[in-house]
XYZ file of C-alpha atoms in Angstrom:
739
model
C 0.079 0.140 -0.064
C 1.387 3.452 -0.928
C 2.020 5.910 1.994
C -0.305 9.007 2.003
C 2.748 11.274 1.385
C 3.767 9.445 -1.693
C 0.445 9.313 -3.352
C -0.503 11.542 -6.138
C -1.066 15.234 -5.032
C -4.486 17.189 -5.847
C -5.048 20.620 -6.452
C -7.109 20.619 -3.249
C -3.877 19.763 -1.319
C -1.949 22.646 -3.127
C -4.437 25.090 -1.930
C -4.223 23.742 1.555
C -0.221 23.798 1.308
C -0.329 27.498 0.428
C 0.027 27.390 -3.349
C -2.479 29.203 -5.700
C -4.471 27.584 -8.274
C -2.204 29.077 -10.855
C 0.888 27.753 -9.158
C -0.205 24.366 -8.933
C -0.910 24.212 -12.607
C 2.835 25.702 -13.041
C 3.880 22.551 -10.749
C 2.238 20.544 -13.369
C 3.863 22.181 -16.384
C 7.336 22.123 -14.809
C 7.178 18.453 -13.925
C 5.317 17.335 -16.830
C 3.355 15.082 -14.554
C 1.659 14.912 -11.181
C 3.920 15.490 -7.831
C 3.517 13.097 -4.982
C 2.616 14.690 -1.877
C 5.840 14.739 -0.644
C 7.157 16.375 -3.853
C 4.086 18.743 -3.447
C 5.283 19.699 0.137
C 8.712 20.603 -1.209
C 7.196 22.955 -3.706
C 5.081 24.677 -1.571
C 7.904 25.490 1.142
C 10.339 26.562 -1.650
C 7.607 28.746 -3.390
C 6.426 30.162 -0.021
C 6.899 34.085 0.428
C 9.148 33.251 3.236
C 11.776 31.299 0.906
C 11.353 32.637 -2.508
C 10.785 36.168 -2.065
C 8.237 35.895 -4.889
C 6.466 39.302 -4.459
C 9.585 41.403 -3.388
C 12.520 40.253 -5.570
C 11.644 42.687 -8.298
C 11.834 45.554 -6.033
C 14.789 44.411 -3.718
C 16.940 44.702 -6.676
C 16.900 48.328 -6.530
C 18.731 48.421 -3.454
C 22.373 49.240 -3.881
C 24.505 46.154 -2.576
C 28.166 46.843 -3.727
C 31.119 48.735 -2.114
C 34.884 48.273 -2.179
C 34.675 46.939 1.307
C 31.734 44.589 0.419
C 32.718 40.894 0.407
C 29.260 39.203 0.063
C 26.162 41.075 -0.561
C 22.525 39.611 -0.580
C 22.459 35.824 -1.854
C 24.492 34.458 0.932
C 23.604 33.172 4.362
C 24.698 36.647 5.814
C 26.353 39.794 4.440
C 30.010 40.101 4.744
C 32.351 43.138 4.806
C 35.855 43.997 5.242
C 36.685 45.522 8.572
C 40.516 45.742 8.395
C 43.517 43.700 10.245
C 42.869 41.513 13.346
C 45.560 41.335 16.450
C 47.840 39.204 14.413
C 47.405 41.257 11.203
C 45.114 38.806 9.594
C 42.553 40.222 7.322
C 39.075 40.303 8.989
C 35.433 40.433 8.031
C 32.164 41.424 9.688
C 29.364 38.660 8.953
C 25.893 39.867 9.991
C 22.087 39.578 9.006
C 18.690 40.544 10.626
C 15.783 37.903 10.308
C 12.178 37.861 11.527
C 10.521 35.322 13.627
C 7.245 37.117 13.804
C 4.366 34.327 13.490
C 6.312 32.108 15.673
C 6.402 34.530 18.376
C 2.725 35.685 18.359
C 1.758 32.042 18.812
C 4.295 30.719 21.281
C 6.372 34.012 22.357
C 9.200 32.026 24.441
C 10.256 29.442 21.891
C 9.462 31.658 18.900
C 11.868 34.366 20.108
C 14.382 31.826 21.060
C 14.480 30.080 18.144
C 14.571 33.227 16.148
C 17.677 34.049 17.947
C 19.323 30.524 17.265
C 18.445 30.911 13.520
C 20.343 34.063 13.083
C 23.111 33.043 14.889
C 23.417 30.039 12.674
C 23.350 32.231 9.441
C 26.303 33.806 10.551
C 28.586 31.130 12.156
C 27.738 28.893 9.048
C 30.041 31.472 7.105
C 32.906 30.761 9.375
C 32.113 33.803 11.836
C 31.978 33.594 15.762
C 29.067 35.564 16.919
C 29.868 38.653 18.767
C 26.616 40.392 19.418
C 23.148 39.948 19.308
C 20.356 42.775 18.641
C 16.752 42.669 18.596
C 13.810 44.920 17.339
C 10.658 44.318 19.047
C 6.983 45.612 18.573
C 4.191 44.890 20.472
C 0.523 45.799 20.656
C -1.257 48.436 22.701
C -0.264 47.906 26.620
C -3.878 47.646 27.660
C -4.511 44.735 25.059
C -4.985 41.483 27.247
C -2.144 39.533 25.037
C 0.427 42.123 25.306
C 2.047 41.501 28.705
C 2.084 37.765 28.190
C 3.835 38.424 24.656
C 6.248 40.844 26.220
C 7.328 38.414 29.133
C 7.629 35.616 26.978
C 9.744 37.135 24.083
C 11.672 38.919 26.445
C 12.359 35.732 28.284
C 13.076 33.758 25.246
C 15.767 36.361 23.683
C 17.652 36.154 27.204
C 17.104 32.299 27.682
C 18.672 31.593 24.298
C 21.330 34.405 23.930
C 22.570 34.023 27.536
C 22.865 30.434 27.546
C 24.927 30.297 24.207
C 27.354 33.026 25.402
C 26.887 35.635 23.065
C 25.998 39.364 24.325
C 22.785 41.114 23.360
C 23.948 44.666 23.135
C 20.677 46.309 22.320
C 17.830 47.175 19.930
C 14.417 48.625 19.938
C 10.959 47.929 21.567
C 8.075 49.813 20.539
C 4.188 49.687 21.440
C 1.185 50.146 19.066
C -2.035 49.058 18.645
C -1.372 48.568 14.991
C 0.686 45.331 16.267
C -2.220 43.956 18.431
C -2.775 40.806 16.471
C 0.706 40.263 15.052
C 3.827 41.229 16.967
C 7.371 41.699 15.309
C 10.432 39.748 16.633
C 13.155 40.832 14.451
C 16.759 39.077 15.540
C 20.251 40.359 14.337
C 23.674 38.727 14.868
C 27.032 40.127 14.103
C 30.015 37.938 13.903
C 33.740 38.165 13.070
C 35.564 35.842 10.542
C 38.808 35.720 8.890
C 38.249 37.751 5.507
C 40.484 34.833 3.605
C 38.220 32.000 5.132
C 34.625 32.467 4.660
C 32.443 29.727 3.827
C 29.324 29.721 1.375
C 26.785 27.234 0.795
C 27.506 26.229 -2.500
C 28.014 22.557 -3.070
C 30.407 22.328 -6.083
C 31.106 19.181 -7.747
C 29.716 15.660 -7.821
C 30.389 12.674 -5.534
C 31.014 14.631 -2.545
C 29.521 13.461 0.938
C 26.498 15.405 2.135
C 26.993 15.300 6.196
C 24.016 16.098 8.495
C 25.221 17.307 11.997
C 23.519 18.710 15.218
C 20.153 17.780 16.764
C 17.980 14.863 15.856
C 15.228 15.433 13.480
C 11.752 15.866 14.804
C 8.093 16.858 13.592
C 8.310 20.378 15.089
C 8.062 23.151 12.847
C 6.718 21.209 9.696
C 5.206 23.759 7.324
C 6.637 26.810 9.491
C 7.598 28.353 6.175
C 4.240 28.484 4.913
C 2.577 29.499 8.173
C 5.115 32.459 7.901
C 3.663 33.308 4.642
C 0.024 33.538 5.411
C -1.814 36.010 7.528
C -3.473 35.153 11.018
C -7.068 34.359 11.540
C -9.126 33.459 14.543
C -7.508 29.989 14.467
C -4.072 31.194 15.155
C -3.460 29.235 18.529
C -4.032 26.167 16.333
C -0.564 26.865 14.611
C 1.558 25.837 17.854
C 2.848 22.861 16.202
C 4.531 24.756 13.527
C 6.700 26.568 16.399
C 10.027 25.145 16.767
C 11.772 24.157 20.301
C 15.319 25.523 20.699
C 18.174 24.200 22.546
C 20.778 26.886 23.354
C 23.362 24.276 24.873
C 23.124 22.432 21.714
C 23.691 25.077 19.689
C 26.910 26.139 21.498
C 28.388 22.832 20.983
C 27.417 23.270 17.108
C 29.380 26.701 17.059
C 32.315 25.179 18.273
C 32.403 22.132 16.409
C 31.514 23.663 13.083
C 34.207 26.531 13.700
C 36.692 23.680 14.749
C 36.051 21.919 11.367
C 36.438 25.134 9.306
C 39.969 25.428 10.566
C 40.554 22.496 8.515
C 40.004 22.793 4.420
C 37.710 19.660 4.676
C 34.470 21.585 3.818
C 33.242 22.485 0.389
C 29.938 24.038 1.528
C 27.913 24.519 4.466
C 24.433 25.561 5.041
C 22.094 25.980 8.516
C 18.904 24.213 8.323
C 16.431 27.232 8.730
C 13.242 27.732 7.207
C 11.850 24.842 5.346
C 14.622 22.741 7.069
C 16.482 20.308 5.111
C 14.637 20.870 1.700
C 15.715 24.641 1.792
C 19.338 23.625 2.796
C 19.686 20.916 0.314
C 18.067 22.604 -2.502
C 20.209 25.907 -1.945
C 23.406 24.152 -1.756
C 22.899 22.022 -4.679
C 21.513 24.700 -6.933
C 24.292 27.461 -6.035
C 26.702 24.661 -6.551
C 25.635 23.902 -10.000
C 25.126 20.376 -8.912
C 22.519 17.947 -8.045
C 21.991 16.076 -4.685
C 20.839 12.675 -3.621
C 19.637 12.272 -0.160
C 19.051 9.022 1.841
C 16.236 9.965 4.155
C 16.295 6.759 6.334
C 20.048 7.966 7.377
C 18.926 10.898 8.878
C 19.060 11.026 12.605
C 15.540 10.991 14.082
C 13.812 12.133 17.381
C 10.783 10.722 16.703
C 9.618 6.954 15.574
C 7.599 6.548 12.398
C 8.768 9.794 10.545
C 7.925 9.927 6.810
C 10.092 11.368 4.140
C 7.447 14.182 3.887
C 8.093 14.902 7.737
C 11.887 14.675 7.492
C 12.090 17.061 4.586
C 9.687 19.849 6.151
C 10.731 19.686 9.617
C 12.199 22.801 11.096
C 13.859 21.112 14.291
C 16.395 23.508 15.455
C 20.326 23.378 15.973
C 21.038 21.512 12.534
C 23.507 21.860 9.886
C 24.132 20.514 6.448
C 27.627 20.325 4.699
C 29.304 18.736 1.795
C 32.826 17.585 2.390
C 35.905 16.497 0.360
C 35.696 12.814 -0.055
C 37.641 10.885 2.507
C 37.226 13.726 5.335
C 34.382 12.355 6.861
C 36.370 10.364 9.759
C 38.029 13.631 10.455
C 34.531 15.471 10.851
C 33.040 12.771 12.678
C 35.652 12.792 15.475
C 35.335 16.515 15.724
C 31.446 16.033 16.106
C 31.980 13.320 18.327
C 34.140 15.402 20.570
C 31.634 17.645 20.986
C 28.785 15.036 21.733
C 26.983 15.859 18.301
C 24.834 13.582 16.360
C 26.277 13.367 12.597
C 25.796 11.086 9.630
C 26.484 11.127 6.092
C 23.094 11.176 4.191
C 23.765 11.673 0.697
C 26.058 12.602 -2.114
C 26.286 15.407 -4.844
C 25.674 14.459 -8.414
C 25.713 15.989 -11.745
C 21.980 15.793 -12.260
C 20.751 19.223 -11.370
C 17.963 17.020 -9.532
C 16.900 16.813 -6.065
C 16.583 12.939 -5.509
C 15.486 11.177 -2.277
C 15.832 7.824 -1.548
C 13.828 5.877 1.331
C 15.012 2.407 2.097
C 16.420 2.421 -1.402
C 13.276 3.453 -3.122
C 12.981 6.888 -5.195
C 10.310 8.746 -3.164
C 11.124 12.097 -4.797
C 12.932 13.250 -8.144
C 12.499 16.962 -8.757
C 14.470 19.344 -10.957
C 16.470 21.930 -9.201
C 15.663 24.774 -11.298
C 11.959 25.290 -10.604
C 12.569 24.848 -6.922
C 15.280 27.583 -6.970
C 15.975 30.636 -9.570
C 12.985 29.488 -11.674
C 10.437 29.787 -8.613
C 7.599 32.371 -9.450
C 8.433 36.005 -9.324
C 5.712 38.423 -9.210
C 5.091 42.392 -10.025
C 2.273 42.527 -8.140
C -0.111 45.422 -8.731
C 0.369 48.565 -6.404
C -1.133 51.665 -5.520
C 1.328 54.574 -4.991
C 0.775 55.586 -1.495
C -0.711 59.103 -0.763
C 1.569 61.005 1.537
C 0.060 62.773 4.264
C 0.231 66.361 4.155
C 2.408 68.588 6.349
C 1.231 68.600 10.037
C 0.946 71.914 12.443
C 3.837 73.690 13.682
C 2.497 74.614 16.906
C -0.225 73.322 19.317
C -0.971 75.121 22.722
C -1.834 74.090 25.856
C 0.703 71.688 27.286
C 3.237 73.290 30.016
C 6.973 71.579 29.610
C 7.001 69.566 32.638
C 3.817 67.802 31.793
C 4.730 67.508 28.254
C 8.100 66.235 29.409
C 6.887 63.421 31.941
C 4.174 62.443 29.565
C 6.653 61.576 26.706
C 9.512 60.099 28.587
C 6.848 57.662 30.265
C 5.052 56.793 27.157
C 5.602 52.998 26.247
C 8.056 53.847 23.469
C 10.154 56.260 25.586
C 10.222 54.581 28.968
C 13.327 53.389 30.099
C 13.797 49.470 28.907
C 15.960 48.471 31.604
C 13.657 45.826 32.470
C 14.241 44.307 29.407
C 17.934 44.372 29.054
C 18.800 43.613 32.499
C 17.675 40.090 31.674
C 20.457 40.071 28.875
C 23.829 39.060 29.342
C 25.436 42.152 27.818
C 29.350 41.646 28.954
C 29.941 37.939 28.155
C 33.111 37.500 26.034
C 34.356 40.794 27.578
C 34.313 42.794 24.426
C 31.275 44.961 25.251
C 32.392 48.633 25.244
C 28.954 50.239 25.044
C 25.292 48.380 25.348
C 21.697 49.861 25.795
C 21.469 53.108 27.139
C 25.143 53.990 27.025
C 25.206 55.662 23.540
C 23.282 55.883 20.303
C 25.015 52.438 18.857
C 26.120 49.729 20.866
C 29.974 49.162 20.661
C 31.739 45.775 20.559
C 35.790 45.656 20.573
C 37.390 43.477 17.678
C 39.052 41.203 20.014
C 42.880 41.719 20.870
C 42.590 45.431 19.000
C 42.003 48.726 20.039
C 39.489 49.103 16.980
C 35.645 48.198 17.507
C 32.337 47.765 15.592
C 29.385 50.024 16.263
C 25.786 48.384 15.732
C 22.403 50.355 15.759
C 18.978 49.092 14.516
C 16.434 51.602 13.466
C 12.926 52.283 11.683
C 10.128 54.731 12.819
C 7.080 52.936 11.761
C 4.720 56.113 11.822
C 6.731 57.999 9.561
C 6.418 55.072 7.109
C 2.882 54.975 7.555
C 2.502 58.793 7.057
C 4.802 58.396 4.045
C 6.432 54.965 2.961
C 8.976 56.720 0.701
C 10.283 59.299 3.250
C 9.876 56.637 6.109
C 12.241 54.320 4.417
C 14.819 56.930 3.884
C 14.439 58.188 7.393
C 15.140 54.518 8.855
C 18.372 54.235 6.832
C 19.560 57.826 7.762
C 18.594 57.394 11.444
C 20.596 54.145 11.525
C 23.706 55.761 9.865
C 23.297 58.968 12.339
C 23.232 56.557 15.290
C 26.592 54.880 14.176
C 27.892 58.432 13.247
C 26.942 59.740 16.952
C 29.405 57.447 18.583
C 32.354 58.318 16.019
C 31.779 55.135 13.638
C 32.202 55.097 9.972
C 28.984 53.554 8.666
C 29.774 50.638 6.287
C 26.647 48.685 5.548
C 23.159 47.633 6.730
C 20.836 44.589 6.719
C 17.354 45.069 6.561
C 14.109 43.008 7.922
C 11.113 44.626 5.778
C 7.557 43.760 7.704
C 4.784 44.398 5.826
C 1.242 43.156 5.326
C -0.226 41.228 2.564
C 1.572 41.776 -0.867
C -1.542 40.972 -2.586
C -3.303 43.954 -1.640
C -2.279 46.761 -4.080
C -2.106 49.505 -1.037
C 0.118 47.365 0.823
C 2.307 46.530 -2.010
C 2.359 50.149 -2.826
C 3.863 50.727 0.660
C 6.592 48.081 -0.013
C 7.904 49.376 -3.098
C 7.891 53.040 -1.935
C 9.806 52.129 1.292
C 12.351 49.987 -0.584
C 12.736 52.968 -3.235
C 13.331 55.449 -0.312
C 15.913 53.185 1.539
C 17.626 52.741 -1.796
C 17.859 56.537 -2.080
C 19.534 56.814 1.296
C 21.843 54.056 0.829
C 23.216 55.457 -2.283
C 23.523 58.966 -0.760
C 25.328 57.780 2.302
C 27.640 55.016 0.875
C 25.713 52.601 2.850
C 24.864 49.319 0.991
C 22.554 46.536 1.878
C 24.703 43.306 2.208
C 21.895 41.047 3.618
C 18.296 40.983 5.074
C 14.790 39.346 5.321
C 11.383 40.244 3.840
C 8.558 39.219 6.228
C 5.136 39.655 4.699
C 1.323 38.563 5.362
C 1.866 40.304 8.857
C -1.800 40.996 9.406
C -4.809 39.414 11.366
C -8.085 39.317 9.736
C -7.153 41.778 6.946
C -5.852 44.504 9.403
C -2.256 45.001 8.378
C 0.525 45.834 10.817
C 2.019 49.490 10.223
C 4.705 49.432 7.961
C 8.111 48.530 9.759
C 11.356 47.961 7.436
C 13.808 47.882 10.345
C 17.424 48.840 9.291
C 20.343 47.240 11.113
C 23.764 49.037 10.603
C 27.383 48.163 11.217
C 30.021 50.887 11.501
C 33.726 50.750 12.391
C 35.556 52.772 14.973
C 39.352 52.757 14.094
C 40.317 53.791 17.473
C 37.858 52.956 20.183
C 39.296 55.657 22.567
C 37.788 58.244 20.168
C 34.393 57.514 20.732
C 31.469 59.360 22.102
C 28.451 58.338 24.343
C 26.067 59.853 26.524
C 28.093 59.802 30.017
C 30.456 62.409 30.691
C 28.429 65.693 30.853
C 29.611 68.016 33.791
C 28.471 70.947 35.363
C 28.823 74.025 33.519
C 28.898 72.119 30.160
C 27.240 73.947 26.933
C 24.626 72.012 25.205
C 24.875 72.725 21.515
C 22.548 71.889 18.686
C 23.914 70.606 15.571
C 21.386 71.467 12.753
C 18.434 73.633 12.205
C 15.143 73.110 13.474
C 12.087 73.216 11.169
C 9.539 73.068 13.900
C 7.181 70.744 11.863
C 5.193 68.506 14.359
C 3.457 66.043 11.783
C 4.012 62.472 12.854
C 5.650 63.124 15.895
C 5.632 61.389 19.370
C 4.446 64.657 20.812
C 1.295 65.136 18.758
C 0.655 61.279 19.287
C 1.020 61.052 23.189
C 0.001 64.553 24.033
C -2.874 65.175 21.580
C -3.832 61.684 20.492
C -3.175 62.386 16.915
C -1.253 60.568 14.227
C -1.571 62.618 11.310
C 0.605 65.096 9.267
C 3.500 64.374 7.132
C 7.143 62.895 8.868
C 9.681 64.914 8.902
C 11.725 65.697 5.615
C 15.179 63.974 5.106
C 17.447 66.194 3.472
C 20.342 63.439 2.510
C 22.814 65.743 1.683
C 22.235 67.732 4.802
C 22.443 64.249 6.711
C 25.885 63.675 5.473
C 27.292 67.254 5.812
C 26.099 67.353 9.490
C 27.234 63.521 10.233
C 30.759 64.138 8.685
C 31.436 66.999 11.064
C 30.063 65.386 14.249
C 32.142 62.249 13.332
C 35.477 64.292 12.684
C 34.819 66.231 16.020
C 34.270 62.965 17.809
C 37.532 61.479 16.290
C 39.407 64.692 17.284
C 38.568 64.361 20.755
C 36.513 67.537 20.705
C 33.075 65.698 21.365
C 32.551 63.307 23.997
C 29.084 63.580 24.937
C 26.944 63.203 21.654
C 23.229 61.916 21.263
C 21.285 62.224 17.912
C 17.752 63.783 17.885
C 14.908 61.381 17.092
C 11.680 60.388 19.133
C 10.463 63.419 21.335
C 12.962 65.890 19.657
C 15.511 68.285 21.537
C 13.426 68.020 24.998
C 13.677 64.087 25.138
C 17.302 64.175 24.071
C 18.381 66.485 26.595
C 16.307 64.652 29.424
C 17.861 61.404 28.543
C 21.397 62.834 28.997
C 20.310 64.294 32.072
C 18.930 60.856 33.383
C 22.201 59.102 32.237
C 24.558 61.732 33.747
C 22.360 62.242 36.763
C 22.704 66.142 36.394
C 20.168 68.711 35.656
C 20.011 70.755 32.311
C 18.684 73.926 31.521
C 17.276 74.645 27.972
C 16.768 78.152 26.735
C 13.782 79.151 24.959
C 14.194 79.899 21.206
C 13.247 83.685 20.558
C 10.548 83.825 17.496
C 9.993 80.074 17.859
C 7.254 78.527 19.404
C 7.988 76.311 22.392
C 6.373 73.175 20.854
C 8.258 73.361 17.773
C 11.475 74.166 19.317
C 11.090 71.369 21.836
C 9.386 68.467 20.273
C 9.819 68.714 16.720
C 11.739 65.759 15.203
C 13.703 67.541 12.462
C 16.099 65.181 11.012
C 19.869 65.481 10.684
C 20.348 66.812 14.355
C 22.776 66.148 17.116
C 23.217 67.412 20.754
C 26.641 67.830 21.966
C 27.629 68.815 25.475
C 31.267 70.334 25.828
C 32.959 72.332 28.350
C 32.175 76.085 28.054
C 35.896 76.651 27.030
C 35.421 74.515 24.183
C 32.326 75.625 22.845
C 33.668 78.194 20.596
C 35.603 75.532 18.594
C 32.645 73.679 17.835
C 30.900 76.750 16.379
C 34.123 77.627 14.448
C 34.384 74.167 12.948
C 30.705 73.944 12.332
C 30.791 77.405 10.450
C 33.812 76.276 8.236
C 31.585 73.124 7.185
C 28.522 75.040 6.413
C 26.572 73.577 9.240
C 24.491 75.270 11.811
C 25.597 75.018 15.659
C 24.011 77.103 18.226
C 23.987 76.838 22.240
C 20.574 75.784 23.549
C 21.172 74.969 27.211
C 23.622 74.751 30.460
C 24.313 71.604 32.412
C 23.951 72.004 35.921
C 21.543 71.550 39.163
C 19.034 69.008 39.902
C 16.365 70.123 37.468
C 15.373 69.692 33.791
C 14.232 73.138 32.768
C 12.936 75.286 30.041
C 12.609 78.849 30.955
C 10.684 79.222 34.052
C 9.271 75.563 33.978
C 11.265 72.962 35.493
C 10.993 69.336 36.555
C 12.564 67.445 39.365
C 15.246 65.121 37.824
C 14.775 62.580 40.560
C 11.030 62.470 40.159
C 11.405 62.187 36.198
C 13.617 59.268 36.970
C 11.415 57.704 39.134
C 8.685 57.723 36.505
C 10.881 56.872 33.703
C 12.422 54.009 35.214
C 9.096 52.880 36.717
C 6.763 52.419 34.039
C 7.947 49.091 32.314
C 8.613 47.278 35.669
C 5.230 48.464 37.062
C 3.423 47.339 33.898
C 5.045 43.731 33.682
C 4.433 43.384 37.504
C 0.802 42.556 36.807
C 1.780 39.587 34.452
C -0.534 36.659 35.424
């Protein structure tokens, strides 16, 4: 009797697996026959949005991906860039990427977030890099929503539980709240690693007759059709998707990292790939297709965790902590010794061929025989119809009636601005002993390049309310803010990874957001010499037809040639002058002030002048490197008022902000005009800053004085200790109510 998974598939099953009727017909056309159910399952995951990027590939091609320092751009497991010599003079590369685990984290927050961290680390170390830093970008729903506390609690524990156990520091990220994420939270995980630039590994399995080796956890039934689930919107039956969420084991991941890096010291590996979305299917297809080879797998040789598993289940499982590699013939015993040393399951489960086909054998019987082309490069690619977004018109310049102290405490204690100490205290930020700056210490995290006086700066940014108001300008701003945050610590911004989180691309208005945001990002990347080297597209983030706010998260990496010449938030002293770099236009559209104080989300976002952004940033970076600016903060959410308050809180010293003649207090304090920085310097050095700015054609003006124990604006003041209690108290107070 034929097993159900080997029986001929039907159109009804194709639709159930997430393919469209047209895609089912295309499968039949490509094969010239009806696939069996196992073969259909393989098509369905490889043609899912999550694996094929079928709705976005056309537009992603608009992003600049090349620069002299780029080694590998999009298309590999992660991006790779040159970062100069290491301690022994060897050439080093930074390898980094960001990916989403949104759907799993909503269904099962602890494991969803934990396995997101594990998966992104495998993308990095599979290229030969030791992970040195983790980041995350989290978006939750309205704090008043009944699910939000449980989701925050589970996601944060999952991120900390996995990263802490593996022993890689979690250095920073973003955490925002908005009702638009009530039914679909976002969990974007980023990993940064360092590798020898002359010893980077790719996934291509070149050549025939090479053994295919499986290493890591045994395969179980967890995560089956996870890629398909991640490519569909949620409905009322979301909780039923729990079986598609994987379970992670960070201790096994640590062993896997060390074993793979040890084997990589030899020349035994031809190609290596982690088993992420679509598990063994995606990894084997990508390795073979990129290497221009075929691949034959012996399914009954795969280490199994459960009894009675079928070829369909083996191929579609997304069990965690697994790697696939091709070795040079005869090197299997060497690899086996290393894997046994680290206590890992390993097995030779196949061989590369010359057939350009994926062939699966099950106890000697062929149960799948598919051409690789239709599964990889020939997968459907759509130019979906889209409606160009209508940008919101400019918002108000002034809104009257909220005194400074009242507005400041409201803004600083709102969910987006309140201290996230409760979150980052759950993360080990100092393991590996190379952390220089983490959350709350500077605009970007800083991690030392081990054994040197050089360091990497890392930031993660996007302002979804700007993208909602104007996707093109919002896409530009996300890139510009990331570039600005790296600049604000003194680093040269080098490259970005992106995580494009949107609703359904089959809705023309959502597809319009995607297209406009990508085009805005591309413009900013070109203007700022900030290429895209890796990324992830996460679509169908919606529930019952309600899409999330468009959220194209940007993760950036920069280089500090001398980490002693860096800036941060600490070091402000009595009598210092606060200097604002950049002019304030005063528009309040799409600002945090407008939303939190007046319950409005209307108006255009702040315009992004990329030439101005670059000129201002280059000046500030030069001042930092020359030792003239040690305390620097970029202006973003909450404008000048909130930036000054954050510096006051970090340094535990008051500030006095001078009202600006001829400018309404609302516009002066809370506008989120771009390309601005706040610098604190001793009074004796202020004149030098003004002169340097004038020579660079940049506006620089004094806006306040440091001292006392209050934050004051003119005659209106607030006690710093009272503000601190409220700022640090909101999140712990909120989370204390978790059942």
